[in-house]
Amino acid sequence: MLASSGVVEAKQWRYAGMHPRTGRPADGLCHIEMMHVHTAAPMHADTLYRTRDNVYVFIGDPTPFGYEGPQHAYYGHHPVVLNVLVRIDVDVDVVEYCYHDGPHYHAYPPPPRQEFVDKEDVHYYAGEYPQEYRRESPTLVRVNTVYRSWSAPRPVVTLAPPPEYHGPVIQVGLNIPLPSVEVRVGTPRPPPPPPQPEWGGRVVREEHVHVHHDHCEHHVHKKHKKHKHKKHKHKKFKGRD
Ligand SMILES: [Zn+2]
Ligand SMILES: [Zn+2]
Ligand SMILES: [Zn+2]
């Protein structure tokens, strides 16, 4: 019976993990971690999201959307492991690449089973970039064009990338005034979003208290050998008043 009741079903889009609510920075983020649907299509889906089984996973920098949770500083292009991001178990990692140029933030730490080095408490990918990365690069680097109009603080990087990093080195964000970074750091944080404790019963919420420029201790980094930064606590970055 194709004929019908006259009901037109709205198209639904499946999402997993935090993502921009509409794509406009002012509209903020949807914090539902379990798989869920919206009738709104993801904006900039081709550059800000990766898909698996028709599920959209946001992999971009959440900062322009008012993100205030734990964050990790990265520099340049690096792998993102989708199954780790949305916390599901698979036999083979689903590896995608982030094409954000220069310093940027993510809500997620560097994925396990991938090589990173830290310098100035910024994560740099230290592995080789595969053929897929290069093949998709012309399309996916457009993420930088999308972000260009959204002013948002970026991690402060004052030194050259470590030699282990083989990705592009591109000056970005020079138009962002430093005072806005300081204002943001001193701003009181709103309470974190309430936990969403289901992903088909498989959600494991990691207690991840890594904020701003602290080192990650839950994932193994190959330490940058020439950089004696381990003891540095970076208290000055943690405005809590
Ligand atoms: Zn959502
Ligand atoms: Zn980190
Ligand atoms: Zn990135």
PDB file of C-alpha atoms and ligand atoms in Angstrom:
ATOM      1  CA  MET A   1       0.000   0.000   0.000  1.00  0.00           C
ATOM      2  CA  LEU A   2       1.919   2.952  -1.242  1.00  0.00           C
ATOM      3  CA  ALA A   3      -1.046   5.132  -1.296  1.00  0.00           C
ATOM      4  CA  SER A   4      -1.430   6.984   1.487  1.00  0.00           C
ATOM      5  CA  SER A   5      -2.352   8.618   4.470  1.00  0.00           C
ATOM      6  CA  GLY A   6      -1.049  11.944   3.256  1.00  0.00           C
ATOM      7  CA  VAL A   7       1.591  11.991   5.881  1.00  0.00           C
ATOM      8  CA  VAL A   8       4.876  13.244   4.592  1.00  0.00           C
ATOM      9  CA  GLU A   9       7.766  12.159   6.671  1.00  0.00           C
ATOM     10  CA  ALA A  10      10.380  14.769   7.180  1.00  0.00           C
ATOM     11  CA  LYS A  11      13.841  13.673   6.297  1.00  0.00           C
ATOM     12  CA  GLN A  12      15.833  12.810   9.364  1.00  0.00           C
ATOM     13  CA  TRP A  13      19.571  13.125   9.716  1.00  0.00           C
ATOM     14  CA  ARG A  14      21.486  10.897  12.054  1.00  0.00           C
ATOM     15  CA  TYR A  15      24.184  12.353  14.247  1.00  0.00           C
ATOM     16  CA  ALA A  16      26.539  10.923  16.847  1.00  0.00           C
ATOM     17  CA  GLY A  17      28.540  13.003  19.258  1.00  0.00           C
ATOM     18  CA  MET A  18      28.550  16.723  19.919  1.00  0.00           C
ATOM     19  CA  HIS A  19      27.920  18.887  16.872  1.00  0.00           C
ATOM     20  CA  PRO A  20      26.991  22.463  15.955  1.00  0.00           C
ATOM     21  CA  ARG A  21      23.263  22.893  16.374  1.00  0.00           C
ATOM     22  CA  THR A  22      22.672  24.653  13.087  1.00  0.00           C
ATOM     23  CA  GLY A  23      26.127  25.530  11.842  1.00  0.00           C
ATOM     24  CA  ARG A  24      25.763  29.185  12.782  1.00  0.00           C
ATOM     25  CA  PRO A  25      28.134  29.941  15.677  1.00  0.00           C
ATOM     26  CA  ALA A  26      25.465  31.843  17.610  1.00  0.00           C
ATOM     27  CA  ASP A  27      23.249  28.764  17.708  1.00  0.00           C
ATOM     28  CA  GLY A  28      25.766  26.803  19.741  1.00  0.00           C
ATOM     29  CA  LEU A  29      26.260  23.079  20.087  1.00  0.00           C
ATOM     30  CA  CYS A  30      24.064  20.026  20.525  1.00  0.00           C
ATOM     31  CA  HIS A  31      25.663  17.967  23.293  1.00  0.00           C
ATOM     32  CA  ILE A  32      23.869  14.667  22.803  1.00  0.00           C
ATOM     33  CA  GLU A  33      26.556  12.009  22.587  1.00  0.00           C
ATOM     34  CA  MET A  34      24.435   8.983  21.742  1.00  0.00           C
ATOM     35  CA  MET A  35      23.229   8.517  18.205  1.00  0.00           C
ATOM     36  CA  HIS A  36      20.220  10.733  17.543  1.00  0.00           C
ATOM     37  CA  VAL A  37      18.317  12.396  14.744  1.00  0.00           C
ATOM     38  CA  HIS A  38      17.454  15.919  13.716  1.00  0.00           C
ATOM     39  CA  THR A  39      15.298  17.176  10.896  1.00  0.00           C
ATOM     40  CA  ALA A  40      17.995  19.746  10.189  1.00  0.00           C
ATOM     41  CA  ALA A  41      20.703  18.751   7.763  1.00  0.00           C
ATOM     42  CA  PRO A  42      24.271  19.298   8.940  1.00  0.00           C
ATOM     43  CA  MET A  43      25.623  22.576   7.665  1.00  0.00           C
ATOM     44  CA  HIS A  44      29.025  22.366   5.937  1.00  0.00           C
ATOM     45  CA  ALA A  45      28.608  18.607   6.105  1.00  0.00           C
ATOM     46  CA  ASP A  46      31.269  17.993   3.484  1.00  0.00           C
ATOM     47  CA  THR A  47      34.060  19.585   5.493  1.00  0.00           C
ATOM     48  CA  LEU A  48      33.042  19.692   9.164  1.00  0.00           C
ATOM     49  CA  TYR A  49      31.664  16.164   9.389  1.00  0.00           C
ATOM     50  CA  ARG A  50      32.628  12.641   8.455  1.00  0.00           C
ATOM     51  CA  THR A  51      30.007   9.977   7.900  1.00  0.00           C
ATOM     52  CA  ARG A  52      29.757   6.290   8.610  1.00  0.00           C
ATOM     53  CA  ASP A  53      26.594   4.315   7.875  1.00  0.00           C
ATOM     54  CA  ASN A  54      24.782   7.594   7.266  1.00  0.00           C
ATOM     55  CA  VAL A  55      25.651   8.878  10.706  1.00  0.00           C
ATOM     56  CA  TYR A  56      27.207  12.329  10.771  1.00  0.00           C
ATOM     57  CA  VAL A  57      30.100  12.860  13.166  1.00  0.00           C
ATOM     58  CA  PHE A  58      31.369  16.399  13.733  1.00  0.00           C
ATOM     59  CA  ILE A  59      35.171  16.431  13.840  1.00  0.00           C
ATOM     60  CA  GLY A  60      35.854  20.180  13.681  1.00  0.00           C
ATOM     61  CA  ASP A  61      36.954  22.793  16.168  1.00  0.00           C
ATOM     62  CA  PRO A  62      33.956  23.517  18.432  1.00  0.00           C
ATOM     63  CA  THR A  63      35.366  26.816  19.734  1.00  0.00           C
ATOM     64  CA  PRO A  64      33.442  29.179  17.407  1.00  0.00           C
ATOM     65  CA  PHE A  65      30.204  27.609  18.647  1.00  0.00           C
ATOM     66  CA  GLY A  66      30.835  28.647  22.234  1.00  0.00           C
ATOM     67  CA  TYR A  67      32.303  25.358  23.415  1.00  0.00           C
ATOM     68  CA  GLU A  68      33.446  25.617  27.035  1.00  0.00           C
ATOM     69  CA  GLY A  69      34.320  22.035  27.972  1.00  0.00           C
ATOM     70  CA  PRO A  70      37.687  20.278  28.167  1.00  0.00           C
ATOM     71  CA  GLN A  71      39.743  21.001  25.100  1.00  0.00           C
ATOM     72  CA  HIS A  72      42.923  19.844  23.429  1.00  0.00           C
ATOM     73  CA  ALA A  73      45.268  22.025  21.430  1.00  0.00           C
ATOM     74  CA  TYR A  74      46.482  20.691  18.086  1.00  0.00           C
ATOM     75  CA  TYR A  75      48.572  22.033  15.284  1.00  0.00           C
ATOM     76  CA  GLY A  76      47.860  21.252  11.662  1.00  0.00           C
ATOM     77  CA  HIS A  77      46.502  18.126  10.056  1.00  0.00           C
ATOM     78  CA  HIS A  78      46.085  14.907  11.996  1.00  0.00           C
ATOM     79  CA  PRO A  79      44.117  11.665  12.130  1.00  0.00           C
ATOM     80  CA  VAL A  80      40.789  11.418  13.908  1.00  0.00           C
ATOM     81  CA  VAL A  81      39.472   7.970  14.787  1.00  0.00           C
ATOM     82  CA  LEU A  82      35.696   8.041  14.433  1.00  0.00           C
ATOM     83  CA  ASN A  83      34.931   4.928  16.443  1.00  0.00           C
ATOM     84  CA  VAL A  84      36.880   6.359  19.366  1.00  0.00           C
ATOM     85  CA  LEU A  85      35.112   9.686  19.022  1.00  0.00           C
ATOM     86  CA  VAL A  86      31.651   8.164  19.241  1.00  0.00           C
ATOM     87  CA  ARG A  87      32.774   5.419  21.606  1.00  0.00           C
ATOM     88  CA  ILE A  88      31.839   2.268  19.806  1.00  0.00           C
ATOM     89  CA  ASP A  89      33.841  -0.918  19.479  1.00  0.00           C
ATOM     90  CA  VAL A  90      34.945  -1.988  16.017  1.00  0.00           C
ATOM     91  CA  ASP A  91      37.636  -4.359  14.831  1.00  0.00           C
ATOM     92  CA  VAL A  92      39.386  -1.898  12.569  1.00  0.00           C
ATOM     93  CA  ASP A  93      39.756   1.782  13.393  1.00  0.00           C
ATOM     94  CA  VAL A  94      37.837   4.172  11.180  1.00  0.00           C
ATOM     95  CA  VAL A  95      40.502   6.790  10.523  1.00  0.00           C
ATOM     96  CA  GLU A  96      39.661  10.163   9.032  1.00  0.00           C
ATOM     97  CA  TYR A  97      41.804  13.285   8.862  1.00  0.00           C
ATOM     98  CA  CYS A  98      41.375  16.760  10.267  1.00  0.00           C
ATOM     99  CA  TYR A  99      42.505  19.448   7.815  1.00  0.00           C
ATOM    100  CA  HIS A 100      42.446  22.470  10.095  1.00  0.00           C
ATOM    101  CA  ASP A 101      45.525  24.559   9.333  1.00  0.00           C
ATOM    102  CA  GLY A 102      47.656  25.869  12.172  1.00  0.00           C
ATOM    103  CA  PRO A 103      46.738  25.872  15.850  1.00  0.00           C
ATOM    104  CA  HIS A 104      43.210  24.828  16.710  1.00  0.00           C
ATOM    105  CA  TYR A 105      41.183  23.071  19.376  1.00  0.00           C
ATOM    106  CA  HIS A 106      39.189  19.886  19.630  1.00  0.00           C
ATOM    107  CA  ALA A 107      37.070  18.491  22.417  1.00  0.00           C
ATOM    108  CA  TYR A 108      38.736  15.109  21.940  1.00  0.00           C
ATOM    109  CA  PRO A 109      42.274  13.978  22.847  1.00  0.00           C
ATOM    110  CA  PRO A 110      44.636  12.510  20.256  1.00  0.00           C
ATOM    111  CA  PRO A 111      43.345   9.055  19.354  1.00  0.00           C
ATOM    112  CA  PRO A 112      45.021   5.899  20.621  1.00  0.00           C
ATOM    113  CA  ARG A 113      47.151   3.869  18.189  1.00  0.00           C
ATOM    114  CA  GLN A 114      48.291   7.058  16.416  1.00  0.00           C
ATOM    115  CA  GLU A 115      51.577   8.798  16.950  1.00  0.00           C
ATOM    116  CA  PHE A 116      51.628  12.341  18.306  1.00  0.00           C
ATOM    117  CA  VAL A 117      54.258  14.549  19.881  1.00  0.00           C
ATOM    118  CA  ASP A 118      53.607  17.508  22.141  1.00  0.00           C
ATOM    119  CA  LYS A 119      55.308  20.864  22.009  1.00  0.00           C
ATOM    120  CA  GLU A 120      54.124  23.855  24.024  1.00  0.00           C
ATOM    121  CA  ASP A 121      51.332  21.531  25.131  1.00  0.00           C
ATOM    122  CA  VAL A 122      50.054  21.398  21.587  1.00  0.00           C
ATOM    123  CA  HIS A 123      49.548  18.020  19.896  1.00  0.00           C
ATOM    124  CA  TYR A 124      51.326  17.433  16.589  1.00  0.00           C
ATOM    125  CA  TYR A 125      50.733  14.352  14.473  1.00  0.00           C
ATOM    126  CA  ALA A 126      54.036  12.526  14.117  1.00  0.00           C
ATOM    127  CA  GLY A 127      53.012   9.759  11.730  1.00  0.00           C
ATOM    128  CA  GLU A 128      52.941   9.505   7.967  1.00  0.00           C
ATOM    129  CA  TYR A 129      49.999  10.778   5.964  1.00  0.00           C
ATOM    130  CA  PRO A 130      48.486   8.061   3.795  1.00  0.00           C
ATOM    131  CA  GLN A 131      47.252   8.226   0.228  1.00  0.00           C
ATOM    132  CA  GLU A 132      43.623   8.826   1.320  1.00  0.00           C
ATOM    133  CA  TYR A 133      44.708  11.917   3.181  1.00  0.00           C
ATOM    134  CA  ARG A 134      46.307  13.359   0.062  1.00  0.00           C
ATOM    135  CA  ARG A 135      43.452  12.333  -2.187  1.00  0.00           C
ATOM    136  CA  GLU A 136      40.834  14.080  -0.087  1.00  0.00           C
ATOM    137  CA  SER A 137      42.956  17.082   0.741  1.00  0.00           C
ATOM    138  CA  PRO A 138      41.794  19.404  -2.078  1.00  0.00           C
ATOM    139  CA  THR A 139      38.193  19.094  -0.907  1.00  0.00           C
ATOM    140  CA  LEU A 140      38.635  18.860   2.813  1.00  0.00           C
ATOM    141  CA  VAL A 141      41.095  21.731   3.302  1.00  0.00           C
ATOM    142  CA  ARG A 142      38.121  23.966   2.523  1.00  0.00           C
ATOM    143  CA  VAL A 143      37.285  23.600   6.198  1.00  0.00           C
ATOM    144  CA  ASN A 144      39.727  26.479   6.645  1.00  0.00           C
ATOM    145  CA  THR A 145      37.682  28.710   4.387  1.00  0.00           C
ATOM    146  CA  VAL A 146      34.579  27.874   6.397  1.00  0.00           C
ATOM    147  CA  TYR A 147      36.265  28.781   9.681  1.00  0.00           C
ATOM    148  CA  ARG A 148      37.937  31.917   8.414  1.00  0.00           C
ATOM    149  CA  SER A 149      34.885  34.076   8.961  1.00  0.00           C
ATOM    150  CA  TRP A 150      34.314  32.791  12.495  1.00  0.00           C
ATOM    151  CA  SER A 151      36.617  34.515  14.888  1.00  0.00           C
ATOM    152  CA  ALA A 152      37.565  32.218  17.717  1.00  0.00           C
ATOM    153  CA  PRO A 153      40.575  31.915  19.976  1.00  0.00           C
ATOM    154  CA  ARG A 154      43.322  29.579  18.883  1.00  0.00           C
ATOM    155  CA  PRO A 155      46.073  27.953  20.929  1.00  0.00           C
ATOM    156  CA  VAL A 156      49.140  30.146  21.209  1.00  0.00           C
ATOM    157  CA  VAL A 157      52.087  28.647  19.375  1.00  0.00           C
ATOM    158  CA  THR A 158      55.370  30.519  19.519  1.00  0.00           C
ATOM    159  CA  LEU A 159      57.856  27.874  18.383  1.00  0.00           C
ATOM    160  CA  ALA A 160      58.337  26.010  15.133  1.00  0.00           C
ATOM    161  CA  PRO A 161      56.687  22.590  14.878  1.00  0.00           C
ATOM    162  CA  PRO A 162      58.738  19.622  16.093  1.00  0.00           C
ATOM    163  CA  PRO A 163      60.646  17.742  13.367  1.00  0.00           C
ATOM    164  CA  GLU A 164      58.355  14.736  13.779  1.00  0.00           C
ATOM    165  CA  TYR A 165      55.488  16.732  12.299  1.00  0.00           C
ATOM    166  CA  HIS A 166      55.284  16.392   8.513  1.00  0.00           C
ATOM    167  CA  GLY A 167      52.071  18.282   7.859  1.00  0.00           C
ATOM    168  CA  PRO A 168      51.584  21.752   6.412  1.00  0.00           C
ATOM    169  CA  VAL A 169      52.869  24.769   8.315  1.00  0.00           C
ATOM    170  CA  ILE A 170      50.580  27.653   7.544  1.00  0.00           C
ATOM    171  CA  GLN A 171      50.263  30.972   9.345  1.00  0.00           C
ATOM    172  CA  VAL A 172      46.686  31.479  10.366  1.00  0.00           C
ATOM    173  CA  GLY A 173      44.653  33.498  12.775  1.00  0.00           C
ATOM    174  CA  LEU A 174      46.905  36.544  12.680  1.00  0.00           C
ATOM    175  CA  ASN A 175      43.832  38.703  12.530  1.00  0.00           C
ATOM    176  CA  ILE A 176      42.655  37.509  15.920  1.00  0.00           C
ATOM    177  CA  PRO A 177      43.442  40.047  18.605  1.00  0.00           C
ATOM    178  CA  LEU A 178      45.122  38.574  21.661  1.00  0.00           C
ATOM    179  CA  PRO A 179      42.989  40.481  24.197  1.00  0.00           C
ATOM    180  CA  SER A 180      39.942  38.477  23.156  1.00  0.00           C
ATOM    181  CA  VAL A 181      41.774  35.311  24.179  1.00  0.00           C
ATOM    182  CA  GLU A 182      42.461  36.745  27.601  1.00  0.00           C
ATOM    183  CA  VAL A 183      38.904  37.867  28.100  1.00  0.00           C
ATOM    184  CA  ARG A 184      37.724  34.393  27.257  1.00  0.00           C
ATOM    185  CA  VAL A 185      40.110  32.657  29.640  1.00  0.00           C
ATOM    186  CA  GLY A 186      38.989  34.836  32.519  1.00  0.00           C
ATOM    187  CA  THR A 187      35.290  34.372  31.835  1.00  0.00           C
ATOM    188  CA  PRO A 188      33.519  32.098  34.304  1.00  0.00           C
ATOM    189  CA  ARG A 189      32.561  28.781  32.817  1.00  0.00           C
ATOM    190  CA  PRO A 190      28.919  27.817  32.615  1.00  0.00           C
ATOM    191  CA  PRO A 191      28.148  24.432  34.161  1.00  0.00           C
ATOM    192  CA  PRO A 192      28.924  21.485  31.896  1.00  0.00           C
ATOM    193  CA  PRO A 193      26.029  19.974  29.957  1.00  0.00           C
ATOM    194  CA  PRO A 194      24.196  17.154  31.704  1.00  0.00           C
ATOM    195  CA  PRO A 195      25.502  13.684  30.904  1.00  0.00           C
ATOM    196  CA  GLN A 196      23.671  11.652  28.290  1.00  0.00           C
ATOM    197  CA  PRO A 197      24.210   8.181  29.615  1.00  0.00           C
ATOM    198  CA  GLU A 198      23.057   6.019  26.746  1.00  0.00           C
ATOM    199  CA  TRP A 199      24.523   4.906  23.493  1.00  0.00           C
ATOM    200  CA  GLY A 200      22.748   1.626  23.194  1.00  0.00           C
ATOM    201  CA  GLY A 201      24.047   0.899  26.655  1.00  0.00           C
ATOM    202  CA  ARG A 202      27.592   1.172  25.438  1.00  0.00           C
ATOM    203  CA  VAL A 203      28.492   4.701  26.355  1.00  0.00           C
ATOM    204  CA  VAL A 204      31.478   5.008  28.544  1.00  0.00           C
ATOM    205  CA  ARG A 205      31.896   8.527  29.752  1.00  0.00           C
ATOM    206  CA  GLU A 206      35.536   9.028  30.386  1.00  0.00           C
ATOM    207  CA  GLU A 207      36.236  11.315  33.254  1.00  0.00           C
ATOM    208  CA  HIS A 208      38.372  13.680  31.325  1.00  0.00           C
ATOM    209  CA  VAL A 209      39.448  16.681  33.296  1.00  0.00           C
ATOM    210  CA  HIS A 210      42.058  17.881  30.903  1.00  0.00           C
ATOM    211  CA  VAL A 211      41.512  21.582  30.461  1.00  0.00           C
ATOM    212  CA  HIS A 212      43.325  23.995  28.218  1.00  0.00           C
ATOM    213  CA  HIS A 213      47.049  23.502  28.057  1.00  0.00           C
ATOM    214  CA  ASP A 214      47.641  20.614  30.431  1.00  0.00           C
ATOM    215  CA  HIS A 215      49.296  17.504  29.158  1.00  0.00           C
ATOM    216  CA  CYS A 216      47.116  14.521  28.438  1.00  0.00           C
ATOM    217  CA  GLU A 217      47.944  11.660  30.663  1.00  0.00           C
ATOM    218  CA  HIS A 218      45.409   9.135  29.500  1.00  0.00           C
ATOM    219  CA  HIS A 219      46.989   8.583  26.128  1.00  0.00           C
ATOM    220  CA  VAL A 220      50.567   7.829  25.352  1.00  0.00           C
ATOM    221  CA  HIS A 221      52.570  10.511  23.661  1.00  0.00           C
ATOM    222  CA  LYS A 222      55.959  10.112  22.243  1.00  0.00           C
ATOM    223  CA  LYS A 223      57.658  12.902  24.127  1.00  0.00           C
ATOM    224  CA  HIS A 224      59.391  15.535  22.163  1.00  0.00           C
ATOM    225  CA  LYS A 225      62.920  14.887  23.174  1.00  0.00           C
ATOM    226  CA  LYS A 226      64.406  18.333  22.891  1.00  0.00           C
ATOM    227  CA  HIS A 227      61.614  19.977  24.744  1.00  0.00           C
ATOM    228  CA  LYS A 228      61.878  20.071  28.504  1.00  0.00           C
ATOM    229  CA  HIS A 229      58.351  20.981  29.248  1.00  0.00           C
ATOM    230  CA  LYS A 230      57.182  18.145  31.383  1.00  0.00           C
ATOM    231  CA  LYS A 231      57.293  19.849  34.721  1.00  0.00           C
ATOM    232  CA  HIS A 232      55.681  23.000  33.505  1.00  0.00           C
ATOM    233  CA  LYS A 233      52.273  23.354  35.074  1.00  0.00           C
ATOM    234  CA  HIS A 234      50.989  26.270  33.048  1.00  0.00           C
ATOM    235  CA  LYS A 235      49.201  27.774  36.005  1.00  0.00           C
ATOM    236  CA  LYS A 236      49.201  31.099  34.336  1.00  0.00           C
ATOM    237  CA  PHE A 237      46.809  29.873  31.687  1.00  0.00           C
ATOM    238  CA  LYS A 238      44.207  28.694  34.099  1.00  0.00           C
ATOM    239  CA  GLY A 239      42.149  31.717  34.976  1.00  0.00           C
ATOM    240  CA  ARG A 240      39.695  30.544  37.523  1.00  0.00           C
ATOM    241  CA  ASP A 241      38.570  33.757  39.082  1.00  0.00           C
TER     242      ASP A 241
HETATM  243 ZN    ZN B   1      22.208  16.713  17.939  1.00  0.00          ZN
HETATM  244 ZN    ZN B   2      45.478  17.068  25.006  1.00  0.00          ZN
HETATM  245 ZN    ZN B   3      42.241  19.039  14.154  1.00  0.00          ZN
END
